[in-house]
Amino acid sequence: MDFDRADALNQAIRLLSLRHRARTAEMLAPLGLHPGQEALLLELARTGPMIQAGLSEALGVERPSITLMARKLEAAGHVRRTPAPDDQRATVVELTDAGRAVADRVKELWCALAEETVAGLPAATVDGLPALLGTLTGNVDAKRRRAGG
């Protein structure tokens, strides 16, 4: 691929990522949440209680970041953290009633953000985007693993 084409592609991905994250921050701020915290809440809403290591793997986020997020969400009353019954070194994270309510609100915001993001695209294109973006992510992940990253 020549530089101009590569630059256009990389810039488009970079700008989308930055602007999507900024818009996410705008939408989450009234809920007292920061980007990344919504993913943790949504994962717990999907799966139920999980150990922090499982959340780290599911979300693709480093364990210390999960610990910090869970502590902040616990302080806000959205999650409860307890020692795992079978491994006292592990911590189980679960939604509280308040956390379930905010997760429901996040789901509404997530739908609105997705609709904003794909506005004007044909339905068939929108339907194919998760697989396409998943392939791009897999390509980058595979290269990072081979490079030791």
C-alpha positions in Angstrom: 0.0 0.0 0.0 1.4 3.4 -0.8 1.8 6.1 1.8 -1.1 8.3 0.8 -3.5 5.5 1.0 -2.1 4.2 4.2 -2.1 7.7 5.7 -5.8 8.2 4.7 -6.8 4.9 6.3 -4.8 5.3 9.5 -6.0 8.9 10.0 -9.6 7.9 9.5 -9.3 5.1 12.1 -7.5 7.4 14.5 -10.0 10.2 14.1 -13.0 7.9 14.5 -11.5 6.4 17.7 -10.7 9.8 19.2 -14.1 11.4 18.4 -16.0 8.3 19.4 -14.3 8.3 22.8 -14.9 12.0 23.2 -18.6 11.6 22.4 -18.8 8.7 24.8 -17.3 10.9 27.5 -19.9 13.6 26.8 -22.8 11.2 27.0 -21.5 9.4 30.1 -20.6 12.6 32.1 -24.2 13.3 33.3 -24.2 9.7 34.8 -21.0 10.5 36.6 -19.1 7.9 34.5 -15.9 8.0 32.5 -15.1 6.1 29.3 -14.3 2.5 30.0 -16.5 2.3 33.1 -19.5 1.8 30.9 -17.9 -1.3 29.3 -17.4 -2.8 32.8 -21.0 -2.1 33.8 -22.3 -3.5 30.5 -20.1 -6.6 30.8 -21.5 -7.3 34.3 -25.0 -6.7 33.1 -24.4 -9.3 30.4 -22.6 -11.9 32.4 -23.4 -11.4 36.1 -20.7 -11.3 38.8 -17.2 -11.9 37.6 -13.7 -11.9 39.1 -11.6 -8.9 38.2 -9.2 -11.0 36.2 -12.1 -12.2 34.0 -13.2 -8.6 33.5 -9.7 -7.7 32.5 -9.7 -10.5 29.9 -13.3 -9.8 28.6 -12.7 -6.1 28.2 -9.1 -6.3 27.0 -8.0 -4.0 29.7 -5.0 -4.4 32.1 -5.8 -5.8 35.5 -4.7 -2.6 37.4 -7.0 -0.6 35.3 -9.9 -2.9 36.1 -9.1 -2.7 39.8 -9.1 1.1 39.7 -12.4 1.2 37.7 -14.0 -1.3 40.0 -12.9 0.7 43.1 -14.3 3.9 41.6 -17.6 2.2 40.6 -17.8 0.7 44.1 -17.3 4.1 45.7 -20.2 5.4 43.5 -22.4 2.6 44.7 -22.6 0.9 41.3 -20.8 -2.3 42.1 -19.9 -4.5 45.0 -16.5 -6.1 45.4 -16.1 -9.2 47.6 -13.4 -11.9 47.9 -14.0 -14.9 45.7 -15.2 -17.8 47.8 -12.7 -20.3 46.2 -9.7 -17.9 46.0 -9.3 -15.2 48.6 -6.7 -13.5 46.4 -9.4 -12.9 43.7 -12.1 -10.3 43.9 -15.6 -10.8 42.6 -17.3 -7.7 41.1 -21.1 -7.6 40.8 -23.7 -4.9 40.0 -25.7 -3.3 42.8 -29.3 -2.3 42.3 -28.0 1.2 41.5 -25.5 -0.3 39.1 -28.2 -2.2 37.3 -30.2 1.0 36.9 -27.2 3.0 35.6 -26.3 0.0 33.3 -29.8 0.3 31.8 -29.3 4.0 31.2 -25.9 3.2 29.6 -27.6 0.8 27.3 -29.9 3.6 26.1 -27.0 5.9 25.6 -25.0 3.2 23.8 -27.9 2.7 21.3 -28.1 6.5 20.7 -24.3 6.6 20.2 -24.4 3.8 17.7 -27.2 5.4 15.8 -25.3 8.7 15.7 -22.2 7.0 14.5 -23.8 5.1 11.6 -26.3 7.7 10.6 -26.7 7.8 6.8 -25.2 4.4 6.2 -27.3 1.7 4.5 -28.6 -1.0 6.8 -26.6 -3.7 5.0 -23.4 -1.7 5.7 -24.3 -1.2 9.3 -25.1 -5.0 9.7 -21.6 -5.8 8.3 -19.6 -3.3 10.4 -19.2 -5.4 13.6 -17.6 -8.3 11.6 -15.5 -5.9 9.5 -14.2 -3.9 12.6 -13.7 -7.3 14.4 -11.4 -8.4 11.5 -9.4 -5.1 11.7 -9.0 -5.5 15.5 -8.0 -9.1 15.0 -5.4 -8.1 12.5 -3.9 -5.5 14.8 -4.0 -7.9 17.8 -2.3 -10.7 15.9 0.6 -8.4 14.8 0.9 -7.1 18.4 1.1 -10.7 19.8 3.8 -11.6 17.2 5.7 -8.5 18.0 5.6 -9.3 21.7 3.2 -6.4 22.6 
